[in-house]
Short mmCIF file of C-alpha atoms in Angstrom, two decimals:
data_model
loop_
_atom_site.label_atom_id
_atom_site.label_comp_id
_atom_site.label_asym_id
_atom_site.label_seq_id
_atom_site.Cartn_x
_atom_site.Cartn_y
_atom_site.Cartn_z
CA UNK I 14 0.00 0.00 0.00
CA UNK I 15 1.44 3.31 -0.87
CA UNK I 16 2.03 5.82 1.71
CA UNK I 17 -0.67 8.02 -0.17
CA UNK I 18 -3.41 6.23 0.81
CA UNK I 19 -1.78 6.24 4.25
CA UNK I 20 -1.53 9.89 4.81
CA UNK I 21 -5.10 10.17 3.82
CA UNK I 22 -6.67 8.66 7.17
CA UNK I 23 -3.53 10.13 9.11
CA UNK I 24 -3.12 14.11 9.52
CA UNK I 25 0.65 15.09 8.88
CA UNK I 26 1.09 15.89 12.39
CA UNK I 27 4.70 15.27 11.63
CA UNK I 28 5.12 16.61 8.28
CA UNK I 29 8.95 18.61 7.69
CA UNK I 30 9.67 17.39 10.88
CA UNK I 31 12.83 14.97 11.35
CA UNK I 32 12.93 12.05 13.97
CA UNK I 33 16.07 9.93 15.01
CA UNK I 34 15.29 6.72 16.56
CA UNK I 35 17.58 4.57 18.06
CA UNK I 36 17.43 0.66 17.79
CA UNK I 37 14.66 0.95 14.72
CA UNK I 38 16.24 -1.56 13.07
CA UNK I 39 13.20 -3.91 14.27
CA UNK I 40 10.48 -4.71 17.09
CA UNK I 41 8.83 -1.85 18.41
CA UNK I 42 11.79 0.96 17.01
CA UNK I 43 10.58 -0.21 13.48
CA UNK I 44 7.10 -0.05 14.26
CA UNK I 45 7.82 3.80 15.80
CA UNK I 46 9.48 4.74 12.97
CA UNK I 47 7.04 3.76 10.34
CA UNK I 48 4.73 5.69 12.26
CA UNK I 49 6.66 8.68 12.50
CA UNK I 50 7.05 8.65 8.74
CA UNK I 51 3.56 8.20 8.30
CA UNK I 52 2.45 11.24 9.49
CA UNK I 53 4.87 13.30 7.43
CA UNK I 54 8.29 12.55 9.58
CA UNK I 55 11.52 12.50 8.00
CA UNK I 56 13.17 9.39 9.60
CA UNK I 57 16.70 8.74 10.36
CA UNK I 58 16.92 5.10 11.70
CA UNK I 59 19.74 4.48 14.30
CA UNK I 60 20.52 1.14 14.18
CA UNK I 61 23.49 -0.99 15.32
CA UNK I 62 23.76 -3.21 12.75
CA UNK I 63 23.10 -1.23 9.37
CA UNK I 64 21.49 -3.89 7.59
CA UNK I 65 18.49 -3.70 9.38
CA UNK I 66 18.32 -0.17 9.49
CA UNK I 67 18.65 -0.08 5.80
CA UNK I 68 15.70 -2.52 5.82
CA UNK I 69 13.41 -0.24 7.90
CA UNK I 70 14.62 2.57 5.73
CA UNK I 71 13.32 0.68 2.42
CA UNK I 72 9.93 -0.20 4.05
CA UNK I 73 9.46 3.62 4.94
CA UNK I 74 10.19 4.51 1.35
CA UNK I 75 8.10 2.01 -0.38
CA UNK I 76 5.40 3.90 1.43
CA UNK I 77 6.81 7.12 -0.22
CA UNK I 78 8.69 8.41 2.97
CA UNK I 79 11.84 9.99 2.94
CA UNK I 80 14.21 7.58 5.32
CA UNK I 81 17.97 7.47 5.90
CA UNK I 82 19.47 4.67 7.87
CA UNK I 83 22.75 5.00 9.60
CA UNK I 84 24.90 2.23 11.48
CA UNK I 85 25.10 3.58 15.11
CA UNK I 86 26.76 1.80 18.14
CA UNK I 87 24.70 3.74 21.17
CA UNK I 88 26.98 2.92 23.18
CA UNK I 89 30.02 5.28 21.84
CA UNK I 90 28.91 8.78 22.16
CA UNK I 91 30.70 10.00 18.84
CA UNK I 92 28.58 7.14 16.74
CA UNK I 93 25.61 9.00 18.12
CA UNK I 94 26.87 12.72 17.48
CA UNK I 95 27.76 11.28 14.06
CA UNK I 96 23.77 9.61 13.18
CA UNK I 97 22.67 13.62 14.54
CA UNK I 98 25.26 15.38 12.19
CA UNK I 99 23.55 12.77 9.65
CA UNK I 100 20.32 13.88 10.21
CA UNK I 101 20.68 17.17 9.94
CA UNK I 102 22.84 17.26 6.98
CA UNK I 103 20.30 14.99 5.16
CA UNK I 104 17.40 16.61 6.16
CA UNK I 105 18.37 20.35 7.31
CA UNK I 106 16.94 19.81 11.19
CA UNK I 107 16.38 17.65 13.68
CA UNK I 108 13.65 17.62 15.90
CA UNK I 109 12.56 14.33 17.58
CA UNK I 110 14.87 11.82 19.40
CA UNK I 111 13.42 8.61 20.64
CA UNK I 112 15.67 6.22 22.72
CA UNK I 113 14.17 2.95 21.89
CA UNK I 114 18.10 0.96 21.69
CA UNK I 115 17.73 -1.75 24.31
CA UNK I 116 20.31 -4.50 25.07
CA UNK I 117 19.19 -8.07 23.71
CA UNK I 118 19.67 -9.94 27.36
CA UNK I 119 17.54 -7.00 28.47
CA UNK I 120 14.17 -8.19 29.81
CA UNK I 121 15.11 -11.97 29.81
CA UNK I 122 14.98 -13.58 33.53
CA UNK I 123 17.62 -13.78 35.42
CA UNK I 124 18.46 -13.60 38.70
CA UNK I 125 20.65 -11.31 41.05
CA UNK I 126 23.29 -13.66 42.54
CA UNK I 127 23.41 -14.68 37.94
CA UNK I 128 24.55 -11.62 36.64
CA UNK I 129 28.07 -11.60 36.21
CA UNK I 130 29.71 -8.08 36.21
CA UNK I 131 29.94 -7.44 32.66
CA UNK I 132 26.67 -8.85 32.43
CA UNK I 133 25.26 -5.59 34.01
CA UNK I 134 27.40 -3.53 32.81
CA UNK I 135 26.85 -4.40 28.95
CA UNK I 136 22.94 -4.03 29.47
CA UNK I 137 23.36 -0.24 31.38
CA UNK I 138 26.04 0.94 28.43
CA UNK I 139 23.08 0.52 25.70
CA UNK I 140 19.80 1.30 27.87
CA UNK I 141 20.28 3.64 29.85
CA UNK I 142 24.51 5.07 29.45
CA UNK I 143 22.68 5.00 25.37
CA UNK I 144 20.08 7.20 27.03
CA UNK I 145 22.49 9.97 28.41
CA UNK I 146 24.70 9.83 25.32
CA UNK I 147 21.76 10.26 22.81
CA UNK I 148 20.59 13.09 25.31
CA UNK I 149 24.44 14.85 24.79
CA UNK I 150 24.33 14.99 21.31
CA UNK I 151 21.30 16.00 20.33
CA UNK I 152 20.57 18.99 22.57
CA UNK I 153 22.11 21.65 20.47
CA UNK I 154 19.99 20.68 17.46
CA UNK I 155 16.75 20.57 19.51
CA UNK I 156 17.08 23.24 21.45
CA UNK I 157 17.74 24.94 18.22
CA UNK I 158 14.70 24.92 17.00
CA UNK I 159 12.65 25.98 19.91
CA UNK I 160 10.36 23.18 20.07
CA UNK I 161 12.26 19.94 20.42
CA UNK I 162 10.70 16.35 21.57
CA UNK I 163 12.69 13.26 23.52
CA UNK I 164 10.99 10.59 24.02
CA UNK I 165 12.33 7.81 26.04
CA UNK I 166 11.45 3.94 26.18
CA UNK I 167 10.45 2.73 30.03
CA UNK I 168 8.86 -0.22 31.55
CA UNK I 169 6.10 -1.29 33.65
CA UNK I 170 8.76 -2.91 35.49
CA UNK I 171 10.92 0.47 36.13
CA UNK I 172 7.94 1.22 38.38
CA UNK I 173 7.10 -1.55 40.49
CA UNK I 174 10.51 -3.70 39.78
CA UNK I 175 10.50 -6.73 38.56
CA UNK I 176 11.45 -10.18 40.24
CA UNK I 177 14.14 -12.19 38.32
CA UNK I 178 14.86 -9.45 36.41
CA UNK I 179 16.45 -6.90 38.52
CA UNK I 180 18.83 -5.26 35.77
CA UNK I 181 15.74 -4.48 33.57
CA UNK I 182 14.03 -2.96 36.45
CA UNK I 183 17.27 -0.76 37.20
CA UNK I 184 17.70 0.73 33.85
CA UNK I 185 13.81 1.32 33.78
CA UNK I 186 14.13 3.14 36.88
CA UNK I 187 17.21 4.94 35.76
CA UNK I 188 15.12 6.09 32.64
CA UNK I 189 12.46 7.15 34.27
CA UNK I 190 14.47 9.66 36.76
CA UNK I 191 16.22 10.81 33.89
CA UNK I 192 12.91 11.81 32.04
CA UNK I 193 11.73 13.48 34.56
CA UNK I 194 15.41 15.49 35.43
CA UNK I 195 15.63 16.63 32.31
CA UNK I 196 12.32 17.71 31.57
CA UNK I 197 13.08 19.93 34.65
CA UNK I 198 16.08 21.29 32.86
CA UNK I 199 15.50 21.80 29.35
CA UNK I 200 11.64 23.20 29.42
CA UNK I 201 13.02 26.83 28.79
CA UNK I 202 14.96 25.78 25.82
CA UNK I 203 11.31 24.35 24.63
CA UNK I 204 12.15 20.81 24.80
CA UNK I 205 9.51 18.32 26.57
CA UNK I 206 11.22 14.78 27.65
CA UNK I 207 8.63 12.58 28.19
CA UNK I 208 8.80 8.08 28.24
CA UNK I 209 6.64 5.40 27.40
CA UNK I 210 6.31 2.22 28.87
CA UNK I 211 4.96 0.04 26.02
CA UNK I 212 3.46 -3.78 26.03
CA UNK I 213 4.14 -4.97 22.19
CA UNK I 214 3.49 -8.46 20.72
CA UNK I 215 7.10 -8.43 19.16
CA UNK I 216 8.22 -11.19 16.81
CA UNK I 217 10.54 -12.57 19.65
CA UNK I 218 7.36 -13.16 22.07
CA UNK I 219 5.32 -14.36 19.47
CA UNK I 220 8.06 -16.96 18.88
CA UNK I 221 8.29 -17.27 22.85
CA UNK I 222 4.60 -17.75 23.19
CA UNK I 223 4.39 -20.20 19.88
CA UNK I 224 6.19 -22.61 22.40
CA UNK I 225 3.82 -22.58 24.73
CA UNK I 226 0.16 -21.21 24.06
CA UNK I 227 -1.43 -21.61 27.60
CA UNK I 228 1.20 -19.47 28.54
CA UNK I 229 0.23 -17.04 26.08
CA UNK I 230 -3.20 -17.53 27.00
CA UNK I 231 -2.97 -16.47 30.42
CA UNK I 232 -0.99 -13.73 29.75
CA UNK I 233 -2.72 -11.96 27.03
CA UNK I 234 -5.90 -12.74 29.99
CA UNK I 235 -4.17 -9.84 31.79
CA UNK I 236 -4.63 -7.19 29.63
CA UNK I 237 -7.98 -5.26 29.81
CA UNK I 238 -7.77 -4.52 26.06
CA UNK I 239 -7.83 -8.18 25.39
CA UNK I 240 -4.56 -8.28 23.59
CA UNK I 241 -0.85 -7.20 23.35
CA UNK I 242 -0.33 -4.20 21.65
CA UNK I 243 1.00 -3.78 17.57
CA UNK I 244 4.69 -2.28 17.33
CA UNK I 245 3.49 0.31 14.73
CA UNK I 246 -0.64 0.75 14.81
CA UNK I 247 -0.37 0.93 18.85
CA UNK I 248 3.05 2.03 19.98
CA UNK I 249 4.59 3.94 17.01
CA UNK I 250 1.71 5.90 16.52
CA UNK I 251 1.17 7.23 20.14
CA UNK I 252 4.96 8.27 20.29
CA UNK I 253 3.82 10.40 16.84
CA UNK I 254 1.17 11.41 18.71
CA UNK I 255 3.49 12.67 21.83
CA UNK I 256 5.77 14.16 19.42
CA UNK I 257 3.39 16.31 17.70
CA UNK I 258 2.99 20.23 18.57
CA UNK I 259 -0.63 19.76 19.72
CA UNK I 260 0.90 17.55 22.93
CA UNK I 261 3.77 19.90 23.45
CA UNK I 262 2.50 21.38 26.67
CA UNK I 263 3.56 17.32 28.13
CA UNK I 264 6.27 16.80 29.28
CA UNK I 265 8.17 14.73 32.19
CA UNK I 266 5.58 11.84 32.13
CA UNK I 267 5.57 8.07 31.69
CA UNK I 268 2.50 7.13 29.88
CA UNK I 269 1.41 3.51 29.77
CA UNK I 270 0.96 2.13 26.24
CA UNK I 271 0.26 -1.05 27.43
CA UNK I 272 -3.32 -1.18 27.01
CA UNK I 273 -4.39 -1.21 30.73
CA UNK I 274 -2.03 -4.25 31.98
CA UNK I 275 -0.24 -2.03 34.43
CA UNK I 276 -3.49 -0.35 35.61
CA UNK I 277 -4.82 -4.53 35.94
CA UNK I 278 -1.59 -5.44 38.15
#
């Protein structure tokens, strides 16, 4: 389906805008990015292996979106300076970051006495250290244009911690006090910082439910809205939403996109 037919159910809330997003390279950070793109967004995908990001790119300009993907390592502060130099060389401006970049041992189970030390430290270097460094470099460009938007990727489980998983539940927490700080600090230079915590059927828990569809069954039983959210229809398009100039008086919240499983718990 062209991106034409697309923009005709969705305003272009978005439209000359530029967003960088960091691990869009699948799972929910595609689905955001499609989003972003279609409601007018020009989209620079972040992702650490540039294949993927080149693959996100394509799918955004098949729909007629204008997409440039660029092989970032959150981790290293000068990879992300580079991907904002990127975007606004490409595209003239940059105005949305979202931190969606998240470890792959992040949210798996795993006990305390488990983790080895590098363990936790490789998880905190791409969550939440990818956080702060994303944060660094693209300040000047935001504040630049008077009316910037962060949005940051949280968890249910950064709020009421999470048994067996006590990393995840650290970096969650660390994101959300880092929302919130520097929504405090950068509200005169027009920026709003705000987080989601999103619930998304990704392709790894569909695979991870496949095994086991009782499982599945009891956990989808949880949610009030019946089912697990869709990366793009349900999470991409309520970061859009956040990001847009009619929600710019938000700012230094955590908002649930989970479809009421936190409010259930």
């Amino acid at each position: 389906m062209s991106n034409r037919t697309t923009n005709e159910r969705f305003p272009q809330i978005l439209q000359g805008k530029t967003a960088l997003i960091t691990g869009a390279g699948g799972g929910v950070g595609r689905g955001i990015a499609l989003a972003m793109a279609e409601v007018g967004a020009n989209v620079v995908i972040a992702a650490r292996r540039g294949s993927t990001g080149e693959e996100t790119a394509g799918l955004i300009r098949a729909e007629g979106g204008q997409a440039l993907a660029i092989e970032t390592d959150v981790t290293r502060l000068d990879d992300v300076r580079r991907a904002v130099d990127g975007a606004a060389k490409q595209f003239g401006r940059l105005d949305i970051l979202v931190h969606n970049a998240t470890h792959g041992a992040s949210g798996h189970p795993k006990r305390l006495e488990d983790f080895a030390d590098d363990d936790w430290d490789e998880q905190l270097a791409v969550d939440l250290a990818g956080a702060h460094h994303c944060a660094l470099a693209a300040f000047d460009a935001l504040r630049a244009n008077g009316c910037g938007r962060v949005m940051l990727l949280c968890s249910a489980f950064g709020l009421h911690g999470a048994s067996l998983n006590p990393a995840y539940a650290a970096i969650k927490g660390g994101i959300r006090g880092l929302t919130k700080a520097l929504a405090r600090e950068w509200g005169l230079s027009g920026i709003t910082v705000n987080a989601i915590s999103p619930s998304a059927l990704t392709p790894a828990t569909d695979a991870f439910f496949a095994l086991n569809p009782p499982l599945r069954d009891r956990y989808i039983a949880n949610f009030p809205m019946g089912r697990m959210g869709r990366e793009r229809e349900d999470i991409g398009r309520a970061v859009a939403a956040l990001c847009g100039d009619g929600l710019g008086y938000v700012t230094g919240q955590i908002i649930q996109v989970d479809g009421g499983l936190y409010t259930a718990v």
